[in-house]
Short mmCIF file of N, CA and C in Angstrom, two decimals:
data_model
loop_
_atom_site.label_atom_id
_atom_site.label_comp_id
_atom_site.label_asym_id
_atom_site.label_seq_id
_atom_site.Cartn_x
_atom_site.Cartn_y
_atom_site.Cartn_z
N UNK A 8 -13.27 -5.69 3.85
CA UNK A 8 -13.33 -5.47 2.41
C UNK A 8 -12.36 -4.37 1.98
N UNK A 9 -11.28 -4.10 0.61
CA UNK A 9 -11.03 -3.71 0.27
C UNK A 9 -11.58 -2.95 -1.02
N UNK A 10 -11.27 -1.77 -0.83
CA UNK A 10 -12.27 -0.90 -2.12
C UNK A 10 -11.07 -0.64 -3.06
N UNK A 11 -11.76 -0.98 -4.46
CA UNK A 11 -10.76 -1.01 -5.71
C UNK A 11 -10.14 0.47 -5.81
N UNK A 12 -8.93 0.46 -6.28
CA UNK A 12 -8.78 2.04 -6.46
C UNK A 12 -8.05 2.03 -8.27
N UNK A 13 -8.23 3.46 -8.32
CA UNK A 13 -7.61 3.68 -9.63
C UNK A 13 -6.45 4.69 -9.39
N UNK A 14 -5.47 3.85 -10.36
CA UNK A 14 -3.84 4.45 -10.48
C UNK A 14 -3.57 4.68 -11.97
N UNK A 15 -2.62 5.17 -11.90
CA UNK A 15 -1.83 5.16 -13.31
C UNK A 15 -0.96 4.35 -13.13
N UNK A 16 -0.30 2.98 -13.79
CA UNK A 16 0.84 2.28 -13.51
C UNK A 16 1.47 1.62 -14.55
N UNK A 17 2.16 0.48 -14.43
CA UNK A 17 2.16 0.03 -15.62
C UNK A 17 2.43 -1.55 -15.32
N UNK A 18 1.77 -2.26 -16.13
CA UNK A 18 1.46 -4.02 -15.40
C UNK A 18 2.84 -4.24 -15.98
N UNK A 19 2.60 -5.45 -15.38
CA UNK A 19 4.03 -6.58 -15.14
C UNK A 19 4.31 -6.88 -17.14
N UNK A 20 5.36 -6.78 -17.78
CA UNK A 20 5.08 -7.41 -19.07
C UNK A 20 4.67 -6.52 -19.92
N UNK A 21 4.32 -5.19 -19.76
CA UNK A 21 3.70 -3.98 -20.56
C UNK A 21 4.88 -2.96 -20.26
N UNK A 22 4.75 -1.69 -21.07
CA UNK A 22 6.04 -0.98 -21.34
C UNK A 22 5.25 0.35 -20.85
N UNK A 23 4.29 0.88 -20.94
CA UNK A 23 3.50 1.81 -21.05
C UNK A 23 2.97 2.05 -19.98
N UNK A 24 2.43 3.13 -19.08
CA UNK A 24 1.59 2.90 -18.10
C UNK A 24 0.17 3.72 -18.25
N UNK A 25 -0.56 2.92 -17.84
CA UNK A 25 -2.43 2.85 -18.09
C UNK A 25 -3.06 3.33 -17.17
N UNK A 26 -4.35 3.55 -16.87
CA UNK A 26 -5.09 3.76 -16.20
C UNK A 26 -5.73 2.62 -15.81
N UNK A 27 -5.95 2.12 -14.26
CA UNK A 27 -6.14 0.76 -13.99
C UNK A 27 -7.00 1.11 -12.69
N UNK A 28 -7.83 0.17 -12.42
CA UNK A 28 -8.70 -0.41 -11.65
C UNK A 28 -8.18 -1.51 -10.57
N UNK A 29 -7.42 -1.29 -9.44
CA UNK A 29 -7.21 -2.52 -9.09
C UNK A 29 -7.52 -2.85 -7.77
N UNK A 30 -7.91 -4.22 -7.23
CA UNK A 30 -7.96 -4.82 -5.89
C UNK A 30 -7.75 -5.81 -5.67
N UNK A 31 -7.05 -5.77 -4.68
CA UNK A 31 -6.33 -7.25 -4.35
C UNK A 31 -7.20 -8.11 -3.78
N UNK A 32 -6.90 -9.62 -4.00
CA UNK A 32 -7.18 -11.09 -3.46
C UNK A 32 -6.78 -11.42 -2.32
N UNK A 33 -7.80 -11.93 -1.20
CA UNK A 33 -7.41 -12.68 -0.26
C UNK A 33 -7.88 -13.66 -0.39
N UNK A 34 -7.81 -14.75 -0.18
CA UNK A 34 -8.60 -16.02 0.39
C UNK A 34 -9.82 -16.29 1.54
N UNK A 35 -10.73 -16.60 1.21
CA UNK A 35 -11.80 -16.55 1.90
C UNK A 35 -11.46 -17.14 3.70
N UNK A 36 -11.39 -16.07 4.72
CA UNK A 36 -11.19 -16.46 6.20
C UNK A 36 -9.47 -16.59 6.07
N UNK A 37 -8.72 -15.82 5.11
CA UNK A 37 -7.41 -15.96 5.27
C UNK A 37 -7.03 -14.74 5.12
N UNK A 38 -5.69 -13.78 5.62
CA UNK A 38 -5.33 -12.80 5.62
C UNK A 38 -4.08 -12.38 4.50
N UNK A 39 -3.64 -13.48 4.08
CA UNK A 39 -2.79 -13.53 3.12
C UNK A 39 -2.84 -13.07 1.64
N UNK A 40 -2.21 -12.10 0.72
CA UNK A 40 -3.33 -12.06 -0.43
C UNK A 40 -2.28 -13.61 -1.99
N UNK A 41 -3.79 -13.28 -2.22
CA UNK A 41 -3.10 -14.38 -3.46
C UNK A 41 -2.87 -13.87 -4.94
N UNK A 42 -3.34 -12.69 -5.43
CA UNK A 42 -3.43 -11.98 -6.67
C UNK A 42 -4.27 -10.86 -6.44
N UNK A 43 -4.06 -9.93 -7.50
CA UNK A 43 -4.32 -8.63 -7.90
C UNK A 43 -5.37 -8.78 -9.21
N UNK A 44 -6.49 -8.46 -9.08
CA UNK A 44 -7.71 -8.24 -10.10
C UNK A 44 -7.16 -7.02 -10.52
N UNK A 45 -7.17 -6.54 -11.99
CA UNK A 45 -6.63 -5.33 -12.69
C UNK A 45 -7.91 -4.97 -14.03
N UNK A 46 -8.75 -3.83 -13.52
CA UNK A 46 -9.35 -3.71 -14.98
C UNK A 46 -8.97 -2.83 -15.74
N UNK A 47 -8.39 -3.09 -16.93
CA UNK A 47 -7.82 -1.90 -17.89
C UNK A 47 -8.62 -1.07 -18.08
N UNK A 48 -8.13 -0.03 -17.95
CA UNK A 48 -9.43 1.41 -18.46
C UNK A 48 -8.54 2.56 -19.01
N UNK A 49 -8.03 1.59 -20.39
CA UNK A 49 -7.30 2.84 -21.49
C UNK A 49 -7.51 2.41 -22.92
N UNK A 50 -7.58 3.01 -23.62
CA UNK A 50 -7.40 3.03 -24.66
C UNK A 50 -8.08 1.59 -25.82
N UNK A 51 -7.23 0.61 -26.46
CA UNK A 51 -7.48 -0.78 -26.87
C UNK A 51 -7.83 -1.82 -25.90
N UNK A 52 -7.25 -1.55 -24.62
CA UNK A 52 -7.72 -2.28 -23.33
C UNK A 52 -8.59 -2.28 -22.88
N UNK A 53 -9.85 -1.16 -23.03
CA UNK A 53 -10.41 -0.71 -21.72
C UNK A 53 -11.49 -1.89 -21.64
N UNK A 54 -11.42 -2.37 -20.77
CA UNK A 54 -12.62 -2.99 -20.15
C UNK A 54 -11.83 -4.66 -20.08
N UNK A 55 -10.55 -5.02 -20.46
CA UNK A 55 -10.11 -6.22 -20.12
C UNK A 55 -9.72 -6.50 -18.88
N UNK A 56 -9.83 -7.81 -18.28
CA UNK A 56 -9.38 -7.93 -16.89
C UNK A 56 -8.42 -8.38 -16.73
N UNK A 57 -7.64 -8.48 -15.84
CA UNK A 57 -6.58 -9.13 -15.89
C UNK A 57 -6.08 -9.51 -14.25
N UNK A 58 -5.48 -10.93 -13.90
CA UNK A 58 -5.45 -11.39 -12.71
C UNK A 58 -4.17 -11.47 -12.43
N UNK A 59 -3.57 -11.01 -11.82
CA UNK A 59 -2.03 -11.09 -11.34
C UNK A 59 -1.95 -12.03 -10.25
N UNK A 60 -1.79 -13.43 -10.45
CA UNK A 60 -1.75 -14.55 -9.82
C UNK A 60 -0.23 -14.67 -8.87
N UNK A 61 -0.38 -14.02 -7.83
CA UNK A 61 0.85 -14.22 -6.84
C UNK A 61 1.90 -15.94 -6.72
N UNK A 62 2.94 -15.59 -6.46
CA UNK A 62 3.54 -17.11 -6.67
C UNK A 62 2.95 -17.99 -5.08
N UNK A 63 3.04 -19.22 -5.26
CA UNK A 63 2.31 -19.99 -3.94
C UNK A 63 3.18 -20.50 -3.27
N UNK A 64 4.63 -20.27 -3.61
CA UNK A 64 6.02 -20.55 -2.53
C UNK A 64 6.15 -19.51 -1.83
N UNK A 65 5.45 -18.57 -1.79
CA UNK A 65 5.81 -17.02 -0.82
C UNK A 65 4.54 -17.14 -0.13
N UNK A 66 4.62 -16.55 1.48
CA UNK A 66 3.16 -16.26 1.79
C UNK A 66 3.60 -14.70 1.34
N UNK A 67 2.41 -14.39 0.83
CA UNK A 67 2.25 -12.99 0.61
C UNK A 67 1.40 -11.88 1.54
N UNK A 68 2.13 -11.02 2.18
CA UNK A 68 1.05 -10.14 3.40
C UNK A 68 -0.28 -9.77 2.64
N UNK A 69 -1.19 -9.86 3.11
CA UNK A 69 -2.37 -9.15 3.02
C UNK A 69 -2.67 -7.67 3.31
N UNK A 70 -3.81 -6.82 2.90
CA UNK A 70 -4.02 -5.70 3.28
C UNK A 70 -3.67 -5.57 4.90
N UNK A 71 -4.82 -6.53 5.24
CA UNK A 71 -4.94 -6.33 6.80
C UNK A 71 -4.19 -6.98 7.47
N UNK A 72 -3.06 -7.84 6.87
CA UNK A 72 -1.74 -7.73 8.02
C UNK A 72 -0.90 -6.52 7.96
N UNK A 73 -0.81 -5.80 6.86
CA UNK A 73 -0.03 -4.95 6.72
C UNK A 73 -0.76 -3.84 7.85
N UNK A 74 -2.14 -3.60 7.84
CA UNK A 74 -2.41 -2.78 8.90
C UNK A 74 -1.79 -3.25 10.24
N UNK A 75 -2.13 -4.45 10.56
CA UNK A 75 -1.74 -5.20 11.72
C UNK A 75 -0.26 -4.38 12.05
N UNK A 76 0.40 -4.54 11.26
CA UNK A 76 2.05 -4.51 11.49
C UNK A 76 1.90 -3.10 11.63
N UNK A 77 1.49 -2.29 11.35
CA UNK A 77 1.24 -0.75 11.17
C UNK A 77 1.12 -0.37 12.83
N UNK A 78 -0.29 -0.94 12.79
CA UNK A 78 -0.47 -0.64 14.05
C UNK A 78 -0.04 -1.26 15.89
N UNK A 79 1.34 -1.95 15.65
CA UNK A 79 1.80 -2.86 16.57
C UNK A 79 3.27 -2.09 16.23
N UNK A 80 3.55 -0.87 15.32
CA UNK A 80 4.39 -0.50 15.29
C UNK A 80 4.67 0.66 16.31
N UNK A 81 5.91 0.36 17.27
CA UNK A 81 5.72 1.39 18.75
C UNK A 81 5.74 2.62 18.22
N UNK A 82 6.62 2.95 17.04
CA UNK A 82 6.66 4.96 16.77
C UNK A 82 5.57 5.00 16.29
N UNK A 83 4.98 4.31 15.27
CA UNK A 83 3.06 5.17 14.68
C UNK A 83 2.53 4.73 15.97
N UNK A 84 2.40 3.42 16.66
CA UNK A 84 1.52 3.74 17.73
C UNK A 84 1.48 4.76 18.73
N UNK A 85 2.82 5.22 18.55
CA UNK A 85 2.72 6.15 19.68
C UNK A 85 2.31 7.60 18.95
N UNK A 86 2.77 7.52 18.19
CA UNK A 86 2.31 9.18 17.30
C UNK A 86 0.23 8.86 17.16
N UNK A 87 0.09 7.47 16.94
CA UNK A 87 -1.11 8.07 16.24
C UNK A 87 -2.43 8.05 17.96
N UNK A 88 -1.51 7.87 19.01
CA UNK A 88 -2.29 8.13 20.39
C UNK A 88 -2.05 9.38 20.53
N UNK A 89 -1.10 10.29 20.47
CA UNK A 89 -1.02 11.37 20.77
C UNK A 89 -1.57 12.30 19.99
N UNK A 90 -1.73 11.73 18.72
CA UNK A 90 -2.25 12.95 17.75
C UNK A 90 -4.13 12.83 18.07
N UNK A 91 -4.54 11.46 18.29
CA UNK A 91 -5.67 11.51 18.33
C UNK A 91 -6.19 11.64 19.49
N UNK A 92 -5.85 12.95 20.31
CA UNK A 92 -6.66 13.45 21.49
C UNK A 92 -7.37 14.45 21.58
N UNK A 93 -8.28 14.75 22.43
CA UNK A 93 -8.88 15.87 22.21
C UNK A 93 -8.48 17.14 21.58
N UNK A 94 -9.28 16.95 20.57
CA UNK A 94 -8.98 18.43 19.40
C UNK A 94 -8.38 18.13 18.09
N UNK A 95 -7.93 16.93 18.17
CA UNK A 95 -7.47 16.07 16.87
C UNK A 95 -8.11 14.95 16.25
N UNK A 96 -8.31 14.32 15.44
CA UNK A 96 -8.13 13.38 15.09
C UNK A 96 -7.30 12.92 13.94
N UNK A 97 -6.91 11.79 14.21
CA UNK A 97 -6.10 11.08 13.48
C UNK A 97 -7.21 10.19 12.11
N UNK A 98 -7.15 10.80 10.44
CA UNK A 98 -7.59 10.09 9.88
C UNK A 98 -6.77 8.71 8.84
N UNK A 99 -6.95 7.62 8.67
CA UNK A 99 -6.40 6.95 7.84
C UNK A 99 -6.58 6.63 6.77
N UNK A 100 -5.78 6.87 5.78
CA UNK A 100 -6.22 7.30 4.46
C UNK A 100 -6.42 5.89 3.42
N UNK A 101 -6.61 5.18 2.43
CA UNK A 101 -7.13 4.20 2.07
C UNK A 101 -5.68 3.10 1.26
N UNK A 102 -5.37 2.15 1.89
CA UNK A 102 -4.23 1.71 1.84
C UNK A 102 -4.42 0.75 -0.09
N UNK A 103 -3.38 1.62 -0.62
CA UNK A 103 -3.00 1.22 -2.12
C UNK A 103 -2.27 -0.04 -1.97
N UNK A 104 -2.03 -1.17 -2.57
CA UNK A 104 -1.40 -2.26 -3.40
C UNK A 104 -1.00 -1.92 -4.58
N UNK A 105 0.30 -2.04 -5.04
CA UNK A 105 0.53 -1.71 -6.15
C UNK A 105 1.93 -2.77 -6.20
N UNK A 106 2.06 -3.26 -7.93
CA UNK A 106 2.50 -4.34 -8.18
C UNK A 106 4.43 -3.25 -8.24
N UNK A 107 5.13 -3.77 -8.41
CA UNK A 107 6.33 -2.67 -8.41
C UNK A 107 7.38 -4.19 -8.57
N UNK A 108 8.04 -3.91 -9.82
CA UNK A 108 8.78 -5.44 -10.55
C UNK A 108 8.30 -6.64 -9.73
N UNK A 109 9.19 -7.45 -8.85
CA UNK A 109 8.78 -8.79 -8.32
C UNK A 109 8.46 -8.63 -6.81
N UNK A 110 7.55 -7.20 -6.65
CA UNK A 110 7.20 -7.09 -5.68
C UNK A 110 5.79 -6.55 -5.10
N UNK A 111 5.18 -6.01 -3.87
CA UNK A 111 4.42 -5.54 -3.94
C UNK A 111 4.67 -4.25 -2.89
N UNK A 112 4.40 -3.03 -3.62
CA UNK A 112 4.56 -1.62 -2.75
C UNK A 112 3.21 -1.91 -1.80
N UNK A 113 2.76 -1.61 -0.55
CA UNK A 113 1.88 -1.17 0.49
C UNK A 113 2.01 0.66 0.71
N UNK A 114 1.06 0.90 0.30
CA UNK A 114 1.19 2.82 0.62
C UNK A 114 -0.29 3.13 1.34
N UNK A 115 0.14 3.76 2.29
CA UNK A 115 -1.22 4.22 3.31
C UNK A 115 -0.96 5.50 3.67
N UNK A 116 -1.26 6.63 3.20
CA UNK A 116 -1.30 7.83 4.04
C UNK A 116 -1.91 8.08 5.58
N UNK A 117 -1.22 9.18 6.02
CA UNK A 117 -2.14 9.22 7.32
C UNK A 117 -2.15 10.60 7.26
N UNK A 118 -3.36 11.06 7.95
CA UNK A 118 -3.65 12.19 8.07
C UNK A 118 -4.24 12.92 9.31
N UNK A 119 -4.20 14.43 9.61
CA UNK A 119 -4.63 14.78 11.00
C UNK A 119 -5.43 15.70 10.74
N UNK A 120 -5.89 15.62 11.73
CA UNK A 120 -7.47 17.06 10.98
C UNK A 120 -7.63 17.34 12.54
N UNK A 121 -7.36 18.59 12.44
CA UNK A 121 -8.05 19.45 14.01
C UNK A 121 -9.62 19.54 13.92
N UNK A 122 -10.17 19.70 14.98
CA UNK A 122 -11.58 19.77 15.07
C UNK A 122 -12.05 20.93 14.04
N UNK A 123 -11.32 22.02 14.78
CA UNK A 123 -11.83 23.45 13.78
C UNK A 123 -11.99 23.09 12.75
N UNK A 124 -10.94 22.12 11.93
CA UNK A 124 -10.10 22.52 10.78
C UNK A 124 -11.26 21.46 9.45
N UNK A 125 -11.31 22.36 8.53
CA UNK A 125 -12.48 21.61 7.09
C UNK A 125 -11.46 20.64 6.62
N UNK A 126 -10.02 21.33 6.25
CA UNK A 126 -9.73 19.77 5.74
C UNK A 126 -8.58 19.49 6.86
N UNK A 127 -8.36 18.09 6.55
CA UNK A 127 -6.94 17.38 7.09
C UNK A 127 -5.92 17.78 6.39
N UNK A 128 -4.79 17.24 7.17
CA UNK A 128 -3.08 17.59 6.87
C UNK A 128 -2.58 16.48 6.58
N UNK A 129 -1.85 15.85 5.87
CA UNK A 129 -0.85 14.98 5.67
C UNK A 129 -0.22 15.25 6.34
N UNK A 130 0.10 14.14 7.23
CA UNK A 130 0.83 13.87 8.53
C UNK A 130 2.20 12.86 8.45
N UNK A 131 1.87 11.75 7.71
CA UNK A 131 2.68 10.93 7.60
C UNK A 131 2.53 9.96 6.66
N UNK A 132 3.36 8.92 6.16
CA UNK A 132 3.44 7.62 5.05
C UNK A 132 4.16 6.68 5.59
N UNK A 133 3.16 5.94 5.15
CA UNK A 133 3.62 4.27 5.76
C UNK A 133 3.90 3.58 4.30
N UNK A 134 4.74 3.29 3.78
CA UNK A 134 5.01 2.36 2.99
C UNK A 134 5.71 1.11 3.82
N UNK A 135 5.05 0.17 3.09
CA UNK A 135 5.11 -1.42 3.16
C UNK A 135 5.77 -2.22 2.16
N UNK A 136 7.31 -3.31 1.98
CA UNK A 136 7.60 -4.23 1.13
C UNK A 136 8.46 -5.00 1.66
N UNK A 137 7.88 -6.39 1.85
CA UNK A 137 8.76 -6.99 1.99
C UNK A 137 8.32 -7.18 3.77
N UNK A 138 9.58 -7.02 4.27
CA UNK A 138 8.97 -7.51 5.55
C UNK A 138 9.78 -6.00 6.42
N UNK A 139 9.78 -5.06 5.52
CA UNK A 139 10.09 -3.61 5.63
C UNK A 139 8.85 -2.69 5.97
N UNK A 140 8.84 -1.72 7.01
CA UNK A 140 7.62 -0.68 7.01
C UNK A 140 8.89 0.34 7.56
N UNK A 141 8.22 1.17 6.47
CA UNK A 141 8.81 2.54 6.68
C UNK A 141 8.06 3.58 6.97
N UNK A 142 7.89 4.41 7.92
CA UNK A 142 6.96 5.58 8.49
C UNK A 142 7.71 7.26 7.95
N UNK A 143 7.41 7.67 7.53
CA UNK A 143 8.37 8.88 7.31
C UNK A 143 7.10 10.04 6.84
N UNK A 144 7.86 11.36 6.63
CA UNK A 144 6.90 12.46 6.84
C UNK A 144 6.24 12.86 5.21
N UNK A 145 6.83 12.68 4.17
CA UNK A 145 6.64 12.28 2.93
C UNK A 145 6.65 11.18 2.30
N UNK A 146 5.97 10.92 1.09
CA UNK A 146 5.98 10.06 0.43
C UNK A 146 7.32 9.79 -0.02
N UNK A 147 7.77 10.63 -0.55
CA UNK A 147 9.59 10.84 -1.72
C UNK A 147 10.38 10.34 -0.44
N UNK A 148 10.24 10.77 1.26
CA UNK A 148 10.87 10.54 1.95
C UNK A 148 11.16 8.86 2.91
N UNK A 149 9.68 8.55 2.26
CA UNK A 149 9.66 6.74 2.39
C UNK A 149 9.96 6.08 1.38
N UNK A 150 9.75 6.43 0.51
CA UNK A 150 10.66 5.23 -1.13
C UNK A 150 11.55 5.60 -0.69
N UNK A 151 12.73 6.99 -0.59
CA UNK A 151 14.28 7.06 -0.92
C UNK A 151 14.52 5.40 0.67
N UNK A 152 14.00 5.79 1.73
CA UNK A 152 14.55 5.04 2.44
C UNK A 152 14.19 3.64 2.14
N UNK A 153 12.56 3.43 1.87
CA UNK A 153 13.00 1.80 2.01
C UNK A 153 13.38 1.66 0.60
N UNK A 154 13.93 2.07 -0.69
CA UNK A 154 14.61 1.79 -2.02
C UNK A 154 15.87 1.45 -1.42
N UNK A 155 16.30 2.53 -0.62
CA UNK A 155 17.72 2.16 0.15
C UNK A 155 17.60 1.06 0.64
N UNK A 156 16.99 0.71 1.39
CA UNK A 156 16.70 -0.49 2.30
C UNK A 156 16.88 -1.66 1.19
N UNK A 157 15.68 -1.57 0.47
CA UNK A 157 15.53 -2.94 -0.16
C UNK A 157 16.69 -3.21 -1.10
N UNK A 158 17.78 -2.38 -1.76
CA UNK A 158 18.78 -2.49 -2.71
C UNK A 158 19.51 -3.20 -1.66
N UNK A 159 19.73 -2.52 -0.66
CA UNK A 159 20.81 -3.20 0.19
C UNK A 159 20.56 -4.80 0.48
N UNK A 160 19.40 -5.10 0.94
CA UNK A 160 19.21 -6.86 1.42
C UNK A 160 18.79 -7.33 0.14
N UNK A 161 18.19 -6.87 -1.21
CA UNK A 161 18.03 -7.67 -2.27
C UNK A 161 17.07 -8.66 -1.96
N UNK A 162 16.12 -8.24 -1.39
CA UNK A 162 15.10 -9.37 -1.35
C UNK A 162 13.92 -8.96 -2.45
N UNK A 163 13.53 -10.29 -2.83
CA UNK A 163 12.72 -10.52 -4.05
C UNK A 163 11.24 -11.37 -2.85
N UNK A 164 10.11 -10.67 -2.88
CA UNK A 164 8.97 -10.72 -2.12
C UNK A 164 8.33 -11.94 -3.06
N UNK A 165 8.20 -11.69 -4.42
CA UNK A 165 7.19 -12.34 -4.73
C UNK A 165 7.38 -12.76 -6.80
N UNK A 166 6.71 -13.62 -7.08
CA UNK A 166 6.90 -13.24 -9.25
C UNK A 166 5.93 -13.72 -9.48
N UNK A 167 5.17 -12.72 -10.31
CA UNK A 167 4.18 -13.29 -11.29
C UNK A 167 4.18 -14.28 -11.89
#
């Protein structure tokens, strides 16, 4: 199960960005997602729903392939064995979907928390698009690269 989260963004077709409610669609026993449930929670909107119906000529990754790929990836796999040994743990932070023009951003923080320690550290960011995963030590420091990335091959993932 995926738990809805709230962003500030701005939907596909709107100029403005809102306060939104959103969680993505899979298909029942399928890993693929098919649309984005969106509940407006601003202003003249608040309480409309709205379904961002993915196109059906693309397979579109799912939450939990995107973990899949995450975790079959040799540098996080290997960082997130070493970080999670005695005296550490490695926590994973709650992976966002977010619609971004004819595509879909994947953002998952990761985080490390020493035993002693009350809170965790931001450790690392996994952004996901396309058939791109980028691991880097900031957030600002995974868009600049996969923006780079994706300008360069021009791939279009998906259209409303």
């Amino acid at each position: 199960p995926v738990t809805p989260t709230y962003v500030v963004a701005t939907l596909p077709g709107e100029t403005q960005p809102e306060f939104l409610l959103i969680v993505p669609f899979t298909p029942r026993s399928k890993d693929n997602m098919i649309g984005l449930m969106v509940a407006r929670c601003d202003g003249e909107h608040l309480g409309e729903l709205v379904f961002l119906q993915l196109s059906k000529q693309a397979l579109i990754f799912g939450p939990m392939q995107i973990e899949a790929r995450i975790n079959q990836d040799q540098n996080i796999s290997k960082d997130l064995t070493l970080w999670n040994q005695q005296g550490s743990q490695v926590l994973r932070g709650q992976m966002l979907v977010l619609p971004v023009e004819n595509s879909l951003l994947y953002i998952e923080p990761i985080y490390l928390q020493a035993s002693e320690a009350r809170m965790p550290q931001l450790k690392k960011v996994v952004l996901a698009m396309g058939n791109r995963l980028v691991y880097a030590d900031t957030y600002e420091q995974a868009l600049s690269e996969l923006t780079d990335s994706t300008i360069q091959s021009r791939q279009c993932q998906m259209c409303f």
